[in-house]
Tab-separated table of C-alpha atoms and ligand atoms in Angstrom:
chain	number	residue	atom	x	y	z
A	1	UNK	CA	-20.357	66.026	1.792
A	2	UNK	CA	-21.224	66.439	5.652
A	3	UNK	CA	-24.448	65.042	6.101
A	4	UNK	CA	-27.859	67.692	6.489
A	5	UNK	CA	-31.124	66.236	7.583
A	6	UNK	CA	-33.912	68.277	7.322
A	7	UNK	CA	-36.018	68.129	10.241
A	8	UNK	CA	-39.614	69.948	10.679
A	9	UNK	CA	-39.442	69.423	14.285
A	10	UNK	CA	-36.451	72.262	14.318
A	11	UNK	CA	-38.330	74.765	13.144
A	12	UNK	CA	-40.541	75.274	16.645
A	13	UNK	CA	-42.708	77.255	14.477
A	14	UNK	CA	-45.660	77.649	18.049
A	15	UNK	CA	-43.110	77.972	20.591
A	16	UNK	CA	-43.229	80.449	22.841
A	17	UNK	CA	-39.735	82.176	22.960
A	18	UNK	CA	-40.108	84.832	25.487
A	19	UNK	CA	-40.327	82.281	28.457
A	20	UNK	CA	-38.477	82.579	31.535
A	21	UNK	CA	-35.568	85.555	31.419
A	22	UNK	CA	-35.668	85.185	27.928
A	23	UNK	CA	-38.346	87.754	27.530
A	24	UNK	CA	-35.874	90.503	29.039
A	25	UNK	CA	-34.871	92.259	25.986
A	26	UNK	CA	-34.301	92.070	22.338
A	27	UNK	CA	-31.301	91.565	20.418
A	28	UNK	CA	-30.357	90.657	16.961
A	29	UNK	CA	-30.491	87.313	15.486
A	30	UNK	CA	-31.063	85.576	18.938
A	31	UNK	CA	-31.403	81.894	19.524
A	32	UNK	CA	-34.265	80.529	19.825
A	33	UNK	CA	-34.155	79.094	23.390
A	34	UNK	CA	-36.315	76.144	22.338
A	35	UNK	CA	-33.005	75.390	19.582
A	36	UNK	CA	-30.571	75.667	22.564
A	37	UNK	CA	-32.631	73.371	24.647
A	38	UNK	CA	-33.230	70.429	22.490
A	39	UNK	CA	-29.946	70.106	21.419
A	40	UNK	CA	-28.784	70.625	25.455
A	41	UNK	CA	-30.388	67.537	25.813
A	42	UNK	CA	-30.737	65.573	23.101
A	43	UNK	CA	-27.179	65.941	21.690
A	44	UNK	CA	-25.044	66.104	25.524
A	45	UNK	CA	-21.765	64.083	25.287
A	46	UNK	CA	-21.863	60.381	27.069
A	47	UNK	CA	-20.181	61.023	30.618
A	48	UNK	CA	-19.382	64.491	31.717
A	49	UNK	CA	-22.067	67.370	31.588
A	50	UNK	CA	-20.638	70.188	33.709
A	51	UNK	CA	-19.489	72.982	31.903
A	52	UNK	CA	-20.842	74.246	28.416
A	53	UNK	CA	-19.295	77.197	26.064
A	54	UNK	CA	-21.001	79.551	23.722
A	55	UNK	CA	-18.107	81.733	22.648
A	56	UNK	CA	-20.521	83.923	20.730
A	57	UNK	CA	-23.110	84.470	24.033
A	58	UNK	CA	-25.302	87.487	22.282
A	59	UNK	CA	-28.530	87.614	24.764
A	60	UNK	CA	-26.944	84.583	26.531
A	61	UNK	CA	-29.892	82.241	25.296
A	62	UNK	CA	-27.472	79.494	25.759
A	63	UNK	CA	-26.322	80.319	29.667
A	64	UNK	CA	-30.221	80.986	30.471
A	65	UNK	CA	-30.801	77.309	29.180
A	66	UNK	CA	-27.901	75.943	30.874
A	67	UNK	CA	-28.731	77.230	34.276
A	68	UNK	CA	-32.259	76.150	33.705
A	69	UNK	CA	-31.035	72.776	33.522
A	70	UNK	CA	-28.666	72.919	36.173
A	71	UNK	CA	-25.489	73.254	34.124
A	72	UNK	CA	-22.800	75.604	35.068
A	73	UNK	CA	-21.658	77.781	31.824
A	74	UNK	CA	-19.469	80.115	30.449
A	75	UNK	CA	-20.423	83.009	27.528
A	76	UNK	CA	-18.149	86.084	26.210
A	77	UNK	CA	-18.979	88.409	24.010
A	78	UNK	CA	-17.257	91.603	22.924
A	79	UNK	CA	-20.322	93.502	22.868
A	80	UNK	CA	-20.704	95.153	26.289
A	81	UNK	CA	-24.682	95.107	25.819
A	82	UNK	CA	-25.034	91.675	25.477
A	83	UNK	CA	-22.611	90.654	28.714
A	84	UNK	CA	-25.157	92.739	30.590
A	85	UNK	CA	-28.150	91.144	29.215
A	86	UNK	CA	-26.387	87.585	29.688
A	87	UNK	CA	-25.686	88.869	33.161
A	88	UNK	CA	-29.196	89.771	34.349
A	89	UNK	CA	-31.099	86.940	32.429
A	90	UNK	CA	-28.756	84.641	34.434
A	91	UNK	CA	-28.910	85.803	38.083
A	92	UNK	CA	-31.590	84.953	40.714
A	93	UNK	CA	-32.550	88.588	41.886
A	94	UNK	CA	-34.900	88.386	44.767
A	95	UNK	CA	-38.172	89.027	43.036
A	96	UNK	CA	-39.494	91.037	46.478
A	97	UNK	CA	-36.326	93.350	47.295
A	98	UNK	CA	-36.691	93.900	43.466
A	99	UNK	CA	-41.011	94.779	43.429
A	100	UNK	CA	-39.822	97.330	46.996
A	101	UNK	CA	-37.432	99.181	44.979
A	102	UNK	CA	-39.443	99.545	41.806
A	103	UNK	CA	-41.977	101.113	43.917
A	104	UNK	CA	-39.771	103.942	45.030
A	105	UNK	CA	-38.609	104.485	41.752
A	106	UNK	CA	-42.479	104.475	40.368
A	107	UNK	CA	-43.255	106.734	43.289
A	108	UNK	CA	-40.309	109.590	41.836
A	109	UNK	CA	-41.884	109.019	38.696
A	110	UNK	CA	-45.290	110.821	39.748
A	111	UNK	CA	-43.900	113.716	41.158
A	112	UNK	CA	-41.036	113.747	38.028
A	113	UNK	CA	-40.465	117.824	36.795
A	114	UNK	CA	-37.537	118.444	34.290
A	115	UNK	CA	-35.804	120.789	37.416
A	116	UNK	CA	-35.163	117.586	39.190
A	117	UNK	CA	-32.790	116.262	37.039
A	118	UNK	CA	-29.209	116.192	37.314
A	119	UNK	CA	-27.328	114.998	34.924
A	120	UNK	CA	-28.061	117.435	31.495
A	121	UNK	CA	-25.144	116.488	30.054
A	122	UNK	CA	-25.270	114.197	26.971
A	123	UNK	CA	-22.073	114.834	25.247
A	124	UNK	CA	-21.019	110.853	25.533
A	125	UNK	CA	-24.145	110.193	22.946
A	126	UNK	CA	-22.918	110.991	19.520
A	127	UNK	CA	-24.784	114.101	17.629
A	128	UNK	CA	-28.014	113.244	20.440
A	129	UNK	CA	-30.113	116.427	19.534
A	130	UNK	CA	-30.828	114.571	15.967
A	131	UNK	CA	-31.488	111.632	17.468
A	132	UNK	CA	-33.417	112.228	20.773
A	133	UNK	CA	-35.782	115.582	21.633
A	134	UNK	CA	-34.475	117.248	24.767
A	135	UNK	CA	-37.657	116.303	27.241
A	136	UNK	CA	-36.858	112.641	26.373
A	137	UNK	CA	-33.355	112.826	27.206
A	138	UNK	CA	-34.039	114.846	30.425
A	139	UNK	CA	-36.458	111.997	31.188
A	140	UNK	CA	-33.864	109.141	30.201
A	141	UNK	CA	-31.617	110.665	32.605
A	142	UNK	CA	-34.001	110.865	35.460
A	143	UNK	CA	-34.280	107.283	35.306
A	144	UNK	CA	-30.943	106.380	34.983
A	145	UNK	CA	-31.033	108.685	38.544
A	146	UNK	CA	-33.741	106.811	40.234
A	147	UNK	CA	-31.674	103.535	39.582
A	148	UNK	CA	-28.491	104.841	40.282
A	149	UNK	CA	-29.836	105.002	43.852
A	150	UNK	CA	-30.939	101.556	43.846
A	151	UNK	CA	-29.466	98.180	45.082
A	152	UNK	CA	-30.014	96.179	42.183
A	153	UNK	CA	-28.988	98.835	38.958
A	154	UNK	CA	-28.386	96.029	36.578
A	155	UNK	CA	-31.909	94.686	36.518
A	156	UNK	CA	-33.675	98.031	36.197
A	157	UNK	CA	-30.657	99.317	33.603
A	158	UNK	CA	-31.755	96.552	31.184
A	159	UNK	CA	-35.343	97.456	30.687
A	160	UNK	CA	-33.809	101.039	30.112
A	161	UNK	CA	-31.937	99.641	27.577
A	162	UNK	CA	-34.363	98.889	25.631
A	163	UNK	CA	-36.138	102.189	26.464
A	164	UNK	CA	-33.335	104.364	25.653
A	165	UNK	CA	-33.442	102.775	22.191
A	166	UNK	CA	-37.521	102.644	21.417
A	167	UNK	CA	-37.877	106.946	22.424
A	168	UNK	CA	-34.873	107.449	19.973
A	169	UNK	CA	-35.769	109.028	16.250
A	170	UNK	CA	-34.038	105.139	14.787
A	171	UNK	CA	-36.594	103.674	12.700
A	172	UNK	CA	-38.970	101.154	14.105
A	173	UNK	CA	-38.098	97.322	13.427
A	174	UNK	CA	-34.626	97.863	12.202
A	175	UNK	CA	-31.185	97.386	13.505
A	176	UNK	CA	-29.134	99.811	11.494
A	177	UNK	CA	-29.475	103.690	12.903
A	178	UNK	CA	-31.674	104.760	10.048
A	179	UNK	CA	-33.487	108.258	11.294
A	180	UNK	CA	-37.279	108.427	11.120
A	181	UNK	CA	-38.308	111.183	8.698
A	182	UNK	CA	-39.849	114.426	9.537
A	183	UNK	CA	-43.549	113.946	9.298
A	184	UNK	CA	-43.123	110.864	11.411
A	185	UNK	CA	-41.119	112.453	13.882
A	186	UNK	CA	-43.510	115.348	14.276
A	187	UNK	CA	-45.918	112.659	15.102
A	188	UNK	CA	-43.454	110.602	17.323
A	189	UNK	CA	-44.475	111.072	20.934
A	190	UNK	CA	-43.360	107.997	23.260
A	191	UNK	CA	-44.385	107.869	26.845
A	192	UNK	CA	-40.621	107.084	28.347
A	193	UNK	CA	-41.634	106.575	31.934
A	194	UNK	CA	-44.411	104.292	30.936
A	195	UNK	CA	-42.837	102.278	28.522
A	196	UNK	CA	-39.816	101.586	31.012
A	197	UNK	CA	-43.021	100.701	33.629
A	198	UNK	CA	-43.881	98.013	31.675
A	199	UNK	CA	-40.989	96.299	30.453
A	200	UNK	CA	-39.559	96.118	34.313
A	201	UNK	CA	-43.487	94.835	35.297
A	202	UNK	CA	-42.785	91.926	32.230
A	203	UNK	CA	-39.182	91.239	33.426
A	204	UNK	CA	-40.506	90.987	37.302
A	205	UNK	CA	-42.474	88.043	35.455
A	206	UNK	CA	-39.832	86.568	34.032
A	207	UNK	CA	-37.291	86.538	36.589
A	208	UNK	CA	-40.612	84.726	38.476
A	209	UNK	CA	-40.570	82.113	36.146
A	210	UNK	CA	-37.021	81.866	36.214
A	211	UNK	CA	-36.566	81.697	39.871
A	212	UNK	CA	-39.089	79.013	40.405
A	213	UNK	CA	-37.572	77.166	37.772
A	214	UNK	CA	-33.529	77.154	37.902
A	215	UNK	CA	-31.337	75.420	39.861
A	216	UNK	CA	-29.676	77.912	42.285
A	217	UNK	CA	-26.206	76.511	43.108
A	218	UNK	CA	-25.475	77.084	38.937
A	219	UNK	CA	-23.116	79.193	37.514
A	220	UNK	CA	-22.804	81.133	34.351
A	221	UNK	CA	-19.859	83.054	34.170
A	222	UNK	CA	-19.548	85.989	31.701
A	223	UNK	CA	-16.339	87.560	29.637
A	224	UNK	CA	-15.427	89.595	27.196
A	225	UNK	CA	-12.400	87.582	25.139
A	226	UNK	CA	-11.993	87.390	21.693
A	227	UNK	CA	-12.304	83.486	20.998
A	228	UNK	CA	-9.939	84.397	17.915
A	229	UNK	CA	-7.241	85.504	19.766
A	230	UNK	CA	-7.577	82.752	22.378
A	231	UNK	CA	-8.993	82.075	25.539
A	232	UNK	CA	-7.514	82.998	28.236
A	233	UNK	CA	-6.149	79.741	30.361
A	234	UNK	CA	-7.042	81.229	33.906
A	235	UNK	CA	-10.759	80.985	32.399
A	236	UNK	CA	-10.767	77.661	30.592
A	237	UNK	CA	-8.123	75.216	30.151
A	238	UNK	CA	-7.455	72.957	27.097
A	239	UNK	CA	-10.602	69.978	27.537
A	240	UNK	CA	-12.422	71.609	30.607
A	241	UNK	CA	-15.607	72.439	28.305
A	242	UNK	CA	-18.100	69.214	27.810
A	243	UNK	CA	-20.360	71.113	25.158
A	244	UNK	CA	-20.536	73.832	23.052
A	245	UNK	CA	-23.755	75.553	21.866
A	246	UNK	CA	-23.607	78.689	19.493
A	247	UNK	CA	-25.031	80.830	16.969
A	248	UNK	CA	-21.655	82.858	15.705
A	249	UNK	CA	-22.382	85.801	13.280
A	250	UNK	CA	-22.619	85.145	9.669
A	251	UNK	CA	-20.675	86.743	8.002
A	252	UNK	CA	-18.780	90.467	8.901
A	253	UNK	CA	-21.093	93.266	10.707
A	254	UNK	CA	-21.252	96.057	7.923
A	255	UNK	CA	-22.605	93.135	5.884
A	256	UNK	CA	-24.666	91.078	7.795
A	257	UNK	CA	-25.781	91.923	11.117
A	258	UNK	CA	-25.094	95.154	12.693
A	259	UNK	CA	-24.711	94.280	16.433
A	260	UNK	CA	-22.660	97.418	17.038
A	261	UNK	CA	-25.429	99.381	15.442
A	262	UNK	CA	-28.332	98.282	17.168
A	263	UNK	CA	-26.389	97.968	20.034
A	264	UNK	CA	-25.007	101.976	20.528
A	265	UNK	CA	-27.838	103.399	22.091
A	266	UNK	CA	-27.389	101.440	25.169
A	267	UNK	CA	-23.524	101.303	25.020
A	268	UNK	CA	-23.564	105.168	24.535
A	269	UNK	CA	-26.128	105.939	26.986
A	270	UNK	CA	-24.234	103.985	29.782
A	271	UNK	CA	-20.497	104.786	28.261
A	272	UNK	CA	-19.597	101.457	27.595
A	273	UNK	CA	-16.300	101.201	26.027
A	274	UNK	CA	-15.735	100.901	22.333
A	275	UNK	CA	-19.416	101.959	21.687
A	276	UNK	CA	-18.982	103.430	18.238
A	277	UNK	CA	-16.686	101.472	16.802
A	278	UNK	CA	-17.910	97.809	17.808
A	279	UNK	CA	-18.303	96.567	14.618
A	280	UNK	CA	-15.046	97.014	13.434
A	281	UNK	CA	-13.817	94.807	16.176
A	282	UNK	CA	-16.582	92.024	15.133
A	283	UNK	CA	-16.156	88.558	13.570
A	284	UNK	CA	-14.489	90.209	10.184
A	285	UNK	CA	-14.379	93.594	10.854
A	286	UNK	CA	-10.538	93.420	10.068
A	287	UNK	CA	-8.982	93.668	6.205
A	288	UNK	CA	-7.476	90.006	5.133
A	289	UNK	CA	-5.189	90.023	2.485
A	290	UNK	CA	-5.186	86.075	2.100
A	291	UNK	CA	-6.561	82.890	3.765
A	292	UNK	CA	-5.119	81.366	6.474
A	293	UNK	CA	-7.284	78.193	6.107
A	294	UNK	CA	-7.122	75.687	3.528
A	295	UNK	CA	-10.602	74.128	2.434
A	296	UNK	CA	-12.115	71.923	0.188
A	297	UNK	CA	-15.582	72.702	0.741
A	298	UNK	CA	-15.413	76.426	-0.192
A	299	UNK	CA	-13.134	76.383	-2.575
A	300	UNK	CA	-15.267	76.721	-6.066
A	301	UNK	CA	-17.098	79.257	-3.858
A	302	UNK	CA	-14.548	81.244	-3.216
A	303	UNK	CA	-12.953	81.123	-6.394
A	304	UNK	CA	-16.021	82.665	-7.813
A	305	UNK	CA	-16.609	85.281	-5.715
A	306	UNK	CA	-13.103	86.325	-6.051
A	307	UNK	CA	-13.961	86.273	-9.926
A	308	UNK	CA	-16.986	87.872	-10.057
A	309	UNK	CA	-15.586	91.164	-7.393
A	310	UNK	CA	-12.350	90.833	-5.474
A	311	UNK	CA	-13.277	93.244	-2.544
A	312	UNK	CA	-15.983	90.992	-1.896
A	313	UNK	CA	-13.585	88.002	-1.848
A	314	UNK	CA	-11.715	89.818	0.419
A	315	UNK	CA	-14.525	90.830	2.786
A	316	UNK	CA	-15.305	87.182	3.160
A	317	UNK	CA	-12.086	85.902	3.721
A	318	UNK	CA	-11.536	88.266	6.526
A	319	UNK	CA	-14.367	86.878	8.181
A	320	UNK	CA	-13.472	83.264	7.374
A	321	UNK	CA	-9.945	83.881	8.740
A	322	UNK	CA	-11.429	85.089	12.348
A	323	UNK	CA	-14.226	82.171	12.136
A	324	UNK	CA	-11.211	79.449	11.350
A	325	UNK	CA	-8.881	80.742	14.455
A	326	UNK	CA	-12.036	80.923	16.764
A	327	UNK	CA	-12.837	77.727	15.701
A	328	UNK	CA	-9.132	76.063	16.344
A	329	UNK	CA	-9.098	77.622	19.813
A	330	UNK	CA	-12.567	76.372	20.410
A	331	UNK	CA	-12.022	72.779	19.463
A	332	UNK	CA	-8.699	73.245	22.285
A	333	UNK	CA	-11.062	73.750	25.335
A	334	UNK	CA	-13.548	70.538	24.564
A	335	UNK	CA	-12.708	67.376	26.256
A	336	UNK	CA	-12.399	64.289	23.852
A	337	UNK	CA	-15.793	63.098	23.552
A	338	UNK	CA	-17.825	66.475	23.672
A	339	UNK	CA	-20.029	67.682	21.590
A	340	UNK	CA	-19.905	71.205	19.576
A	341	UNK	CA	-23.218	72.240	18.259
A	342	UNK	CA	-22.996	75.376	16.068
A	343	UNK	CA	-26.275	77.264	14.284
A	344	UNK	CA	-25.345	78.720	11.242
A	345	UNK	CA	-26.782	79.970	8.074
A	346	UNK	CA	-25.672	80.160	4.228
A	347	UNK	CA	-25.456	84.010	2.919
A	348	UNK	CA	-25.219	84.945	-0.067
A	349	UNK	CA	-22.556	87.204	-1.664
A	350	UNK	CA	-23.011	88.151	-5.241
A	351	UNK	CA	-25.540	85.933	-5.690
A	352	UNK	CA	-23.409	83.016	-5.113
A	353	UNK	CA	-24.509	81.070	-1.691
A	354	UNK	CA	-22.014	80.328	1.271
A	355	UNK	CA	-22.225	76.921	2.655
A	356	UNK	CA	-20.880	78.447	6.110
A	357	UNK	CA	-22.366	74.754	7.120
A	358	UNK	CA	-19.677	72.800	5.391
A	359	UNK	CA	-16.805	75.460	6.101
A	360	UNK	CA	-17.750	74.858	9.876
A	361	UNK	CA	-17.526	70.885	9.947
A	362	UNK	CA	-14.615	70.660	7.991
A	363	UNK	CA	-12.364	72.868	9.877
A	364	UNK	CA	-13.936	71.131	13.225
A	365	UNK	CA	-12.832	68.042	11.944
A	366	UNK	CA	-9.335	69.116	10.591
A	367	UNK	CA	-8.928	69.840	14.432
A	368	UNK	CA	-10.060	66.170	15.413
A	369	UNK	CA	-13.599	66.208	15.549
A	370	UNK	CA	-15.761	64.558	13.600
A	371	UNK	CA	-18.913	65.850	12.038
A	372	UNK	CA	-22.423	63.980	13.490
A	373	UNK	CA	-25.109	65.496	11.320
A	374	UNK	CA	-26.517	68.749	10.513
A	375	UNK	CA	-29.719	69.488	11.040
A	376	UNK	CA	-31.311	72.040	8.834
A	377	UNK	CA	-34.668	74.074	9.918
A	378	UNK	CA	-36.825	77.036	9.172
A	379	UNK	CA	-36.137	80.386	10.597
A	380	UNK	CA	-39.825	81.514	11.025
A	381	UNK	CA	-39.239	83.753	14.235
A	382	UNK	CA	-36.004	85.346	13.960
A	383	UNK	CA	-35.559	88.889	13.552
A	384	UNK	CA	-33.690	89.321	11.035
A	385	UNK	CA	-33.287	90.838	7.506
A	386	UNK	CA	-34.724	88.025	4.986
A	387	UNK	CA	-33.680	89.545	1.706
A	388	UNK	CA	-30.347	91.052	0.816
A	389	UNK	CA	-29.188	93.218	-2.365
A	390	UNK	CA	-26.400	90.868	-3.995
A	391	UNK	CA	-25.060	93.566	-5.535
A	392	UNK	CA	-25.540	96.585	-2.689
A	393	UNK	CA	-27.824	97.907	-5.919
A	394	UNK	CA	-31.686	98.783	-4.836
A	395	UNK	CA	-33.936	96.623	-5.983
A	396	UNK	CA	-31.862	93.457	-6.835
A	397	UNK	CA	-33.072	91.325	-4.019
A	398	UNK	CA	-32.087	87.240	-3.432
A	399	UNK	CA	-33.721	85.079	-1.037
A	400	UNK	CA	-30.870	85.228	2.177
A	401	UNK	CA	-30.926	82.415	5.023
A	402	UNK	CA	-34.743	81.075	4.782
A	403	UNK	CA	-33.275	78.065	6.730
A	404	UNK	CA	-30.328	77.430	9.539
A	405	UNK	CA	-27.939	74.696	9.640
A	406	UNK	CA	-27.366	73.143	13.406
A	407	UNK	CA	-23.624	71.273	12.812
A	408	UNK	CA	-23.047	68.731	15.285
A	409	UNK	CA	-19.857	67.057	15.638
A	410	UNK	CA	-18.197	65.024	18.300
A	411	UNK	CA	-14.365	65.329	19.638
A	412	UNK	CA	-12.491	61.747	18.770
B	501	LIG	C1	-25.807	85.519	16.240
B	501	LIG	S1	-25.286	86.503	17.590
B	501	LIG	C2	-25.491	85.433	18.956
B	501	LIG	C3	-26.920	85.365	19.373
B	501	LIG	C4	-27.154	84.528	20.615
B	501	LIG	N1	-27.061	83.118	20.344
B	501	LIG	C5	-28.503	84.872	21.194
B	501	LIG	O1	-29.331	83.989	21.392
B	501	LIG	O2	-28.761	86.060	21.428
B	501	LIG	C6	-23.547	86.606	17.395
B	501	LIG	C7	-22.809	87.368	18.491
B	501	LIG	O3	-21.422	87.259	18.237
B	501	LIG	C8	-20.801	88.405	18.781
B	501	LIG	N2	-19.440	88.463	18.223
B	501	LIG	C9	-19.041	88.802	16.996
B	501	LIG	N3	-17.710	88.665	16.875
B	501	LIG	C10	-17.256	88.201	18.080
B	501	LIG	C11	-15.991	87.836	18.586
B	501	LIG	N4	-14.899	87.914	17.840
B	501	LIG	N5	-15.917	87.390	19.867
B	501	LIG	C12	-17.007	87.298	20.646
B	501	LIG	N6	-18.244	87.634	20.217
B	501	LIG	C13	-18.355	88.079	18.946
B	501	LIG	C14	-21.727	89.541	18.417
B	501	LIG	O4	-21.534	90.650	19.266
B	501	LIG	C15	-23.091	88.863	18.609
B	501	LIG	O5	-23.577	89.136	19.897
């Protein structure tokens, strides 16, 4: 139907992925930033290369890659977290004011006792005494204090991120808040200052890298609209972008991925706005009733789903709805001639598999594209759940998205 190639090459099974400003923080499902540049430049539209999209920016792998190429580039995201990851990775701190005013923060952190905190109140964290014990949080806040006083908050607030997450009870290597059990938290006993030491001390390397390295007269500009929506025309007009490189979410958020999930420590801790209820307001997160889209390429699929468990239809349409307007509005912004490159993989739901590859270059083209190839590769690095229950029943475990599809189509 729309042609898929495998292709080893894809798969960058030795990469390193943590180059550069990518090595800032984690996040779920992320690009791998080897993906993003091979296709930057081995798939860029003849003529024009000046401005490049990813409407679903996560860690911003995309806008890192673009400004290490000297591309300016524009990412949005409605999850507050990753605008500020996008937003760090991408600017050229200088490395030295930056290594001064870690020192003065390391030098508070010797002399640290609990009295010298100020801020004891928590109340923004939901139910925080069954998540946190009360010296972390005392220490969590005297950090957030030591970089409240500094120049640069945004760089050190990152690798607190990711701190404020790793001293909570969650459970180690997953991205739903699952609570550690008792024995384990009796046992749990994190050093918060250190931990934060070190991932500023590997960021400081990064941003190294990534200073030496990227052009400095790029942009990459960073929003929060909701591609389904639209896009706002002060921000891009209809044909401004040249290319498009994304990885958009699978499939709805209670489902799938939970980027609100792993995601609410960080937008708690700093009171980012709709912190609890992000994944509501995700790809899918609404209730559909009916599709808006009419496809060929889904349609048996669909049929049987709807067959074998109409909620489940229903879940799956409401994500397909929001994926088909983002999509229409998308194709809008790229000049005739650009490219669209768009990493996706095939769920499963009720054992029956989603082709979200075919779904994607179809509705592209019904908007005047046409489809180039798709290249299919191995997901060997990406954190991610591998198995699914088809049936939400323990035990009853399928083989989910062991391979990603890379669409590529051109606008006529
Ligand atoms: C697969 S992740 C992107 C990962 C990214 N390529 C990276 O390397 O980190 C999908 C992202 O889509 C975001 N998202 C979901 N629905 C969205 C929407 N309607 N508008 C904008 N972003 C959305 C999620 O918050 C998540 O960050």
């Amino acid at each position: 139907m729309y042609n898929r190639k495998i292709d080893d090459r894809w798969s960058f099974k030795e990469a390193n992925t943590k180059e550069y400003t990518h090595c800032y923080h984690t996040y779920p499902a992320m690009m791998i930033p080897q993906v993003a540049r091979t296709l930057i430049k081995e798939y860029k539209p003849n003529g024009r290369l000046s401005l490049i999209l990813d409407p679903y920016m996560g860690s911003g792998t995309t806008l890192v890659e673009s400004s290490l190429v000297g591309i300016n580039s524009i990412g949005t995201d409605l999850n507050p977290l990753a605008r500020l990851m996008s937003k760090v990775k991408t600017t050229h701190y200088d490395y030295h004011s930056l290594l001064m005013q870690f020192r003065d923060i390391q030098s508070s952190l010797i002399t640290y006792t609990e009295d010298k905190v100020k801020d004891r109140n928590f109340d923004r964290i939901s139910n925080y005494t069954f998540w946190y014990n009360e010296s972390t949080l005392l220490k969590l806040s005297y950090l957030s204090q030591l970089i409240d006083a500094t120049t640069d908050k945004d760089f050190f607030n990152i690798a607190l991120s990711e701190v404020v997450r790793e001293v909570s009870f969650t459970r180690n290597g997953e991205f739903k808040r699952y609570r550690m059990n008792e024995a384990n938290i009796a046992k749990f006993n994190p050093d918060t200052f250190n931990l934060f030491e070190r991932k500023v001390i590997r960021n400081l390397s990064g941003l190294e890298q990534f200073n030496e390295k990227a052009k400095g007269n790029v942009s990459a500009h960073i929003y929060d609209f909701n591609t389904v929506n639209g896009i706002p025309s002060n921000v891009i007009k209809d044909g401004d972008i040249d290319m498009v490189v994304t990885s958009p979410p699978y499939g709805d958020s209670r489902t799938t991925v939970a980027y609100g999930q792993f995601s609410r420590w960080t937008n708690e801790w700093f009171g980012f706005d709709n912190a609890k209820n992000l994944d509501s307001l995700l790809m899918g997160g609404g209730k559909a009733t009916s599709e808006l889209f009419t496809t060929k390429s889904l349609r048996d699929v669909l049929d049987e789903i709807d067959r074998l468990e109409h909620k489940r239809y229903l879940e799956v349409i409401s994500f397909l709805n929001d994926y088909y307007l983002s999509i229409r509005n998308v194709a809008k912004a790229v000049r005739s001639g650009g490219t669209v490159c768009y990493v996706v993989g095939d769920r499963r739901v009720k054992a029956v598999q989603i082709p979200l590859d075919y779904f994607t270059a179809e509705m592209f083209e019904s908007f005047g594209f046409k489809h180039q190839i798709t290249l299919v590769r191995e997901i060997p690095n990406k954190r991610m759940p591998s198995k699914n229950s088809p049936t939400n029943k323990t035990g009853a475990k399928v083989d989910t998205m062991s391979h990603e599809y890379i669409v590529i189509l051109k606008k006529l």
